[in-house]
PDB file of C-alpha atoms in Angstrom:
ATOM      1  CA  MET A   1       2.687   6.388  43.009  1.00 50.00           C
ATOM      2  CA  PHE A   2       4.688   7.349  39.910  1.00 55.00           C
ATOM      3  CA  ARG A   3       7.790   8.652  41.698  1.00 59.00           C
ATOM      4  CA  TRP A   4       9.942   6.114  39.873  1.00 53.00           C
ATOM      5  CA  LEU A   5       9.293   8.037  36.636  1.00 54.00           C
ATOM      6  CA  GLU A   6      10.745  11.217  38.074  1.00 59.00           C
ATOM      7  CA  GLY A   7      13.596   9.567  39.989  1.00 58.00           C
ATOM      8  CA  ASP A   8      15.848   8.725  37.030  1.00 58.00           C
ATOM      9  CA  PRO A   9      17.420  11.902  35.533  1.00 58.00           C
ATOM     10  CA  SER A  10      18.487  10.067  32.351  1.00 58.00           C
ATOM     11  CA  ARG A  11      14.836   9.245  31.657  1.00 54.00           C
ATOM     12  CA  VAL A  12      13.973  12.945  31.635  1.00 53.00           C
ATOM     13  CA  GLN A  13      16.883  13.748  29.294  1.00 54.00           C
ATOM     14  CA  ASP A  14      15.915  11.073  26.759  1.00 56.00           C
ATOM     15  CA  SER A  15      12.231  11.935  26.604  1.00 61.00           C
ATOM     16  CA  ARG A  16      11.151  13.771  23.477  1.00 67.00           C
ATOM     17  CA  VAL A  17       7.847  15.188  22.394  1.00 74.00           C
ATOM     18  CA  PHE A  18       6.595  14.425  18.894  1.00 72.00           C
ATOM     19  CA  GLU A  19       3.740  16.032  17.023  1.00 78.00           C
ATOM     20  CA  ASN A  20       2.135  12.642  16.371  1.00 81.00           C
ATOM     21  CA  VAL A  21       2.989   8.951  16.434  1.00 83.00           C
ATOM     22  CA  ALA A  22       3.873   8.766  12.727  1.00 82.00           C
ATOM     23  CA  THR A  23       6.323  11.679  13.011  1.00 84.00           C
ATOM     24  CA  GLY A  24       7.902  10.107  16.092  1.00 86.00           C
ATOM     25  CA  LEU A  25       8.321   6.730  14.405  1.00 88.00           C
ATOM     26  CA  GLN A  26       9.755   8.362  11.296  1.00 89.00           C
ATOM     27  CA  LYS A  27      12.314  10.318  13.314  1.00 90.00           C
ATOM     28  CA  LEU A  28      13.305   7.285  15.390  1.00 89.00           C
ATOM     29  CA  TYR A  29      13.620   5.166  12.235  1.00 91.00           C
ATOM     30  CA  ASN A  30      15.823   7.740  10.487  1.00 91.00           C
ATOM     31  CA  GLU A  31      18.027   8.341  13.537  1.00 91.00           C
ATOM     32  CA  SER A  32      18.324   4.858  15.032  1.00 90.00           C
ATOM     33  CA  LEU A  33      17.172   2.014  12.816  1.00 92.00           C
ATOM     34  CA  LEU A  34      18.174   3.220   9.331  1.00 92.00           C
ATOM     35  CA  PRO A  35      21.891   3.537  10.188  1.00 93.00           C
ATOM     36  CA  THR A  36      21.847  -0.035  11.527  1.00 92.00           C
ATOM     37  CA  GLU A  37      20.048  -1.311   8.413  1.00 91.00           C
ATOM     38  CA  THR A  38      22.596   0.483   6.216  1.00 91.00           C
ATOM     39  CA  ALA A  39      25.589  -0.795   8.187  1.00 92.00           C
ATOM     40  CA  TYR A  40      24.473  -4.409   7.813  1.00 91.00           C
ATOM     41  CA  ASN A  41      23.308  -4.103   4.150  1.00 90.00           C
ATOM     42  CA  PHE A  42      19.742  -4.979   5.096  1.00 89.00           C
ATOM     43  CA  HIS A  43      18.452  -3.175   1.999  1.00 82.00           C
ATOM     44  CA  HIS A  44      20.426  -5.436  -0.331  1.00 83.00           C
ATOM     45  CA  PHE A  45      18.773  -8.651   0.773  1.00 82.00           C
ATOM     46  CA  TYR A  46      15.292  -7.682   1.985  1.00 79.00           C
ATOM     47  CA  SER A  47      13.707  -4.351   1.076  1.00 77.00           C
ATOM     48  CA  PRO A  48      14.686  -0.752   0.340  1.00 80.00           C
ATOM     49  CA  PRO A  49      14.635   1.769   3.182  1.00 85.00           C
ATOM     50  CA  LEU A  50      11.288   3.152   4.263  1.00 84.00           C
ATOM     51  CA  ALA A  51      10.367   6.462   2.656  1.00 83.00           C
ATOM     52  CA  ASP A  52       8.665   9.415   4.320  1.00 83.00           C
ATOM     53  CA  GLY A  53       5.397   8.485   2.596  1.00 82.00           C
ATOM     54  CA  ASP A  54       5.428   5.087   4.300  1.00 84.00           C
ATOM     55  CA  PHE A  55       5.051   6.764   7.696  1.00 85.00           C
ATOM     56  CA  ALA A  56       2.426   9.315   6.676  1.00 82.00           C
ATOM     57  CA  ALA A  57       0.247   6.885   4.706  1.00 85.00           C
ATOM     58  CA  ARG A  58      -3.187   5.788   5.828  1.00 89.00           C
ATOM     59  CA  PRO A  59      -3.679   2.074   6.510  1.00 91.00           C
ATOM     60  CA  MET A  60      -4.022   0.119   3.261  1.00 94.00           C
ATOM     61  CA  VAL A  61      -6.430  -2.709   2.400  1.00 95.00           C
ATOM     62  CA  LEU A  62      -5.586  -4.966  -0.573  1.00 95.00           C
ATOM     63  CA  LEU A  63      -8.496  -6.628  -2.383  1.00 93.00           C
ATOM     64  CA  MET A  64      -7.608  -9.784  -4.291  1.00 91.00           C
ATOM     65  CA  GLY A  65      -9.488 -12.498  -6.104  1.00 87.00           C
ATOM     66  CA  GLN A  66     -10.326 -14.029  -9.443  1.00 83.00           C
ATOM     67  CA  TYR A  67     -11.680 -11.782 -12.171  1.00 80.00           C
ATOM     68  CA  SER A  68     -15.375 -10.870 -11.830  1.00 78.00           C
ATOM     69  CA  SER A  69     -15.532 -11.929  -8.191  1.00 79.00           C
ATOM     70  CA  GLY A  70     -16.849  -8.560  -6.992  1.00 83.00           C
ATOM     71  CA  LYS A  71     -13.726  -6.692  -5.847  1.00 86.00           C
ATOM     72  CA  THR A  72     -14.622  -3.427  -7.574  1.00 86.00           C
ATOM     73  CA  THR A  73     -18.315  -3.808  -6.740  1.00 87.00           C
ATOM     74  CA  PHE A  74     -17.368  -4.267  -3.061  1.00 90.00           C
ATOM     75  CA  ILE A  75     -15.375  -1.024  -3.203  1.00 90.00           C
ATOM     76  CA  ARG A  76     -18.293   0.763  -4.884  1.00 90.00           C
ATOM     77  CA  HIS A  77     -20.626  -0.419  -2.118  1.00 91.00           C
ATOM     78  CA  LEU A  78     -18.174   0.549   0.638  1.00 91.00           C
ATOM     79  CA  LEU A  79     -17.654   4.050  -0.782  1.00 91.00           C
ATOM     80  CA  GLY A  80     -21.306   4.548  -1.672  1.00 90.00           C
ATOM     81  CA  ARG A  81     -20.295   5.815  -5.106  1.00 89.00           C
ATOM     82  CA  ASP A  82     -18.210   5.077  -8.188  1.00 86.00           C
ATOM     83  CA  TYR A  83     -14.554   6.044  -8.015  1.00 90.00           C
ATOM     84  CA  PRO A  84     -12.880   7.764 -11.004  1.00 84.00           C
ATOM     85  CA  GLY A  85     -11.858   5.301 -13.726  1.00 80.00           C
ATOM     86  CA  MET A  86     -13.924   2.437 -12.301  1.00 82.00           C
ATOM     87  CA  ARG A  87     -14.966  -0.295 -14.757  1.00 75.00           C
ATOM     88  CA  ILE A  88     -17.345  -3.166 -13.932  1.00 69.00           C
ATOM     89  CA  GLY A  89     -18.472  -5.953 -16.261  1.00 61.00           C
ATOM     90  CA  PRO A  90     -18.973  -9.729 -16.567  1.00 60.00           C
ATOM     91  CA  GLU A  91     -15.536 -10.327 -18.111  1.00 58.00           C
ATOM     92  CA  PRO A  92     -12.173  -9.156 -16.702  1.00 57.00           C
ATOM     93  CA  THR A  93     -12.525  -5.357 -16.673  1.00 56.00           C
ATOM     94  CA  THR A  94     -10.092  -4.154 -14.004  1.00 59.00           C
ATOM     95  CA  ASP A  95      -6.822  -4.706 -15.831  1.00 77.00           C
ATOM     96  CA  ARG A  96      -4.789  -2.517 -13.540  1.00 87.00           C
ATOM     97  CA  PHE A  97      -3.825  -1.945  -9.936  1.00 93.00           C
ATOM     98  CA  VAL A  98      -5.794   1.012  -8.579  1.00 94.00           C
ATOM     99  CA  ALA A  99      -5.028   2.746  -5.288  1.00 94.00           C
ATOM    100  CA  ILE A 100      -8.232   4.453  -4.161  1.00 95.00           C
ATOM    101  CA  CYS A 101      -7.345   7.369  -1.873  1.00 93.00           C
ATOM    102  CA  HIS A 102      -9.174  10.288  -0.318  1.00 92.00           C
ATOM    103  CA  GLY A 103      -9.114  13.554  -2.226  1.00 90.00           C
ATOM    104  CA  SER A 104     -11.118  16.751  -2.327  1.00 91.00           C
ATOM    105  CA  ALA A 105     -11.906  16.335  -6.041  1.00 90.00           C
ATOM    106  CA  ASP A 106     -12.231  13.327  -8.361  1.00 92.00           C
ATOM    107  CA  GLN A 107      -8.889  12.679 -10.016  1.00 92.00           C
ATOM    108  CA  VAL A 108      -6.966   9.852 -11.668  1.00 93.00           C
ATOM    109  CA  ILE A 109      -3.174   9.921 -11.262  1.00 93.00           C
ATOM    110  CA  PRO A 110      -1.080   7.645 -13.534  1.00 94.00           C
ATOM    111  CA  GLY A 111       1.477   5.263 -12.056  1.00 93.00           C
ATOM    112  CA  ASN A 112       4.479   7.161 -13.444  1.00 93.00           C
ATOM    113  CA  ALA A 113       3.431  10.233 -11.440  1.00 93.00           C
ATOM    114  CA  LEU A 114       2.624   8.203  -8.308  1.00 91.00           C
ATOM    115  CA  VAL A 115       6.090   6.734  -7.921  1.00 92.00           C
ATOM    116  CA  VAL A 116       7.771  10.166  -7.878  1.00 91.00           C
ATOM    117  CA  ASP A 117       5.399  11.622  -5.257  1.00 89.00           C
ATOM    118  CA  LYS A 118       7.311  11.195  -1.984  1.00 86.00           C
ATOM    119  CA  SER A 119       4.191  11.919   0.090  1.00 85.00           C
ATOM    120  CA  LEU A 120       2.676   8.602  -1.061  1.00 88.00           C
ATOM    121  CA  PRO A 121       3.944   5.133  -0.103  1.00 90.00           C
ATOM    122  CA  PHE A 122       4.382   3.935  -3.705  1.00 91.00           C
ATOM    123  CA  THR A 123       7.864   5.240  -4.608  1.00 89.00           C
ATOM    124  CA  GLN A 124       9.460   1.777  -4.391  1.00 89.00           C
ATOM    125  CA  LEU A 125       7.156   0.432  -7.117  1.00 91.00           C
ATOM    126  CA  SER A 126       9.271   2.174  -9.763  1.00 90.00           C
ATOM    127  CA  HIS A 127      11.669  -0.796  -9.904  1.00 90.00           C
ATOM    128  CA  PHE A 128       8.895  -2.953 -11.462  1.00 92.00           C
ATOM    129  CA  GLY A 129       9.281  -0.964 -14.703  1.00 91.00           C
ATOM    130  CA  ASN A 130       7.092   0.905 -17.168  1.00 92.00           C
ATOM    131  CA  ALA A 131       5.060  -2.162 -18.161  1.00 90.00           C
ATOM    132  CA  PHE A 132       3.674  -2.220 -14.636  1.00 92.00           C
ATOM    133  CA  LEU A 133       3.487   1.561 -14.144  1.00 93.00           C
ATOM    134  CA  SER A 134       1.250   1.827 -17.206  1.00 92.00           C
ATOM    135  CA  LYS A 135      -1.135  -0.564 -15.396  1.00 91.00           C
ATOM    136  CA  PHE A 136      -1.050   1.279 -12.059  1.00 94.00           C
ATOM    137  CA  GLU A 137      -3.012   4.381 -11.115  1.00 94.00           C
ATOM    138  CA  CYS A 138      -4.456   6.244  -8.153  1.00 94.00           C
ATOM    139  CA  ALA A 139      -8.104   7.285  -8.044  1.00 94.00           C
ATOM    140  CA  ARG A 140      -8.757  10.140  -5.642  1.00 94.00           C
ATOM    141  CA  CYS A 141     -12.306  10.858  -4.573  1.00 93.00           C
ATOM    142  CA  SER A 142     -14.219  12.313  -1.681  1.00 91.00           C
ATOM    143  CA  SER A 143     -15.718   9.579   0.475  1.00 90.00           C
ATOM    144  CA  ALA A 144     -15.955   9.208   4.262  1.00 90.00           C
ATOM    145  CA  PRO A 145     -14.357   5.705   4.448  1.00 90.00           C
ATOM    146  CA  LEU A 146     -11.329   6.947   2.498  1.00 91.00           C
ATOM    147  CA  GLU A 147     -10.548   9.490   5.202  1.00 91.00           C
ATOM    148  CA  GLY A 148      -9.186   6.594   7.258  1.00 91.00           C
ATOM    149  CA  ILE A 149      -7.955   3.988   4.753  1.00 93.00           C
ATOM    150  CA  THR A 150      -6.571   3.493   1.248  1.00 94.00           C
ATOM    151  CA  LEU A 151      -8.010   0.650  -0.835  1.00 95.00           C
ATOM    152  CA  ILE A 152      -5.981  -1.246  -3.438  1.00 95.00           C
ATOM    153  CA  ASP A 153      -8.079  -2.797  -6.218  1.00 92.00           C
ATOM    154  CA  THR A 154      -6.214  -5.470  -8.165  1.00 90.00           C
ATOM    155  CA  PRO A 155      -6.697  -7.092 -11.550  1.00 88.00           C
ATOM    156  CA  GLY A 156      -8.363 -10.469 -11.308  1.00 82.00           C
ATOM    157  CA  ILE A 157      -6.121 -13.463 -10.815  1.00 80.00           C
ATOM    158  CA  LEU A 158      -5.913 -15.485 -14.032  1.00 68.00           C
ATOM    159  CA  SER A 159      -5.683 -19.247 -14.098  1.00 62.00           C
ATOM    160  CA  GLY A 160      -2.634 -21.249 -15.131  1.00 56.00           C
ATOM    161  CA  GLU A 161      -0.044 -19.992 -17.595  1.00 56.00           C
ATOM    162  CA  LYS A 162      -2.070 -16.868 -18.515  1.00 55.00           C
ATOM    163  CA  GLN A 163      -1.165 -15.400 -15.134  1.00 52.00           C
ATOM    164  CA  ARG A 164       2.550 -15.330 -15.925  1.00 54.00           C
ATOM    165  CA  VAL A 165       2.613 -14.752 -19.690  1.00 56.00           C
ATOM    166  CA  LYS A 166      -0.330 -12.482 -20.477  1.00 67.00           C
ATOM    167  CA  ARG A 167       0.403  -9.701 -17.967  1.00 72.00           C
ATOM    168  CA  GLY A 168       3.718  -8.378 -19.297  1.00 80.00           C
ATOM    169  CA  TYR A 169       4.950  -7.539 -15.777  1.00 85.00           C
ATOM    170  CA  ASP A 170       5.806  -9.399 -12.571  1.00 87.00           C
ATOM    171  CA  PHE A 171       2.280  -9.763 -11.140  1.00 88.00           C
ATOM    172  CA  GLU A 172       3.343 -12.067  -8.322  1.00 88.00           C
ATOM    173  CA  GLY A 173       6.208  -9.775  -7.308  1.00 90.00           C
ATOM    174  CA  ILE A 174       3.901  -6.764  -7.195  1.00 92.00           C
ATOM    175  CA  VAL A 175       1.287  -8.620  -5.149  1.00 91.00           C
ATOM    176  CA  ARG A 176       4.079  -9.693  -2.776  1.00 91.00           C
ATOM    177  CA  TRP A 177       5.234  -6.048  -2.506  1.00 92.00           C
ATOM    178  CA  PHE A 178       1.720  -4.899  -1.596  1.00 93.00           C
ATOM    179  CA  ALA A 179       1.155  -7.865   0.753  1.00 92.00           C
ATOM    180  CA  ASP A 180       4.288  -6.904   2.716  1.00 90.00           C
ATOM    181  CA  ARG A 181       3.032  -3.353   3.217  1.00 89.00           C
ATOM    182  CA  VAL A 182      -0.753  -3.428   3.542  1.00 93.00           C
ATOM    183  CA  ASP A 183      -2.548  -3.716   6.850  1.00 92.00           C
ATOM    184  CA  MET A 184      -5.260  -6.099   5.636  1.00 95.00           C
ATOM    185  CA  ILE A 185      -5.832  -8.395   2.664  1.00 95.00           C
ATOM    186  CA  LEU A 186      -9.380  -9.234   1.628  1.00 93.00           C
ATOM    187  CA  ILE A 187      -9.749 -12.215  -0.697  1.00 91.00           C
ATOM    188  CA  LEU A 188     -13.015 -12.328  -2.620  1.00 87.00           C
ATOM    189  CA  PHE A 189     -14.113 -15.333  -4.660  1.00 84.00           C
ATOM    190  CA  ASP A 190     -17.088 -16.699  -6.544  1.00 78.00           C
ATOM    191  CA  VAL A 191     -17.915 -20.266  -5.421  1.00 77.00           C
ATOM    192  CA  ALA A 192     -19.274 -21.010  -8.903  1.00 76.00           C
ATOM    193  CA  LYS A 193     -15.842 -20.299 -10.491  1.00 70.00           C
ATOM    194  CA  LEU A 194     -13.306 -22.150  -8.405  1.00 64.00           C
ATOM    195  CA  ASP A 195     -10.465 -23.462 -10.603  1.00 59.00           C
TER     196      ASP A 195
END
């Protein structure tokens, strides 16, 4: 039934065995696609080349919404515990981007350290500058859901001019960066505070 697979000798020559899908994609990207992207200056007009951490990363879920709409509380409920550095209150309390990842021990890693760790998919965030990196961190904790995904908790979206002026960094650019790379975006809102 499958003789056609064995009949073509070039098919046998080109077949390769990879340890896992991510390693195979990474190797194919580096050998085949990256040279094409470089030759046509793709990285100058769209995005920098993919790093090794982009292939090894767990799927990411970005949580967005107005301040005090329950983003951090949702994460707490999903994990069944508080993550390191978590702050919840009636006024805007999450003033930073937090990547919540699986780890064997509770740990908070500052943004400046995250962007130099090539095993994580955040190296390209360094071009947003120190104003942003001081508002970015990774919380590692042991929780079953985090064995399969990484959650990104965001600061609440502010209304009007405050969004652009009060932050001190390119909030919209950073959200766009995450939106291009995450696997799912959850938008949470409070129907009593729609403005």
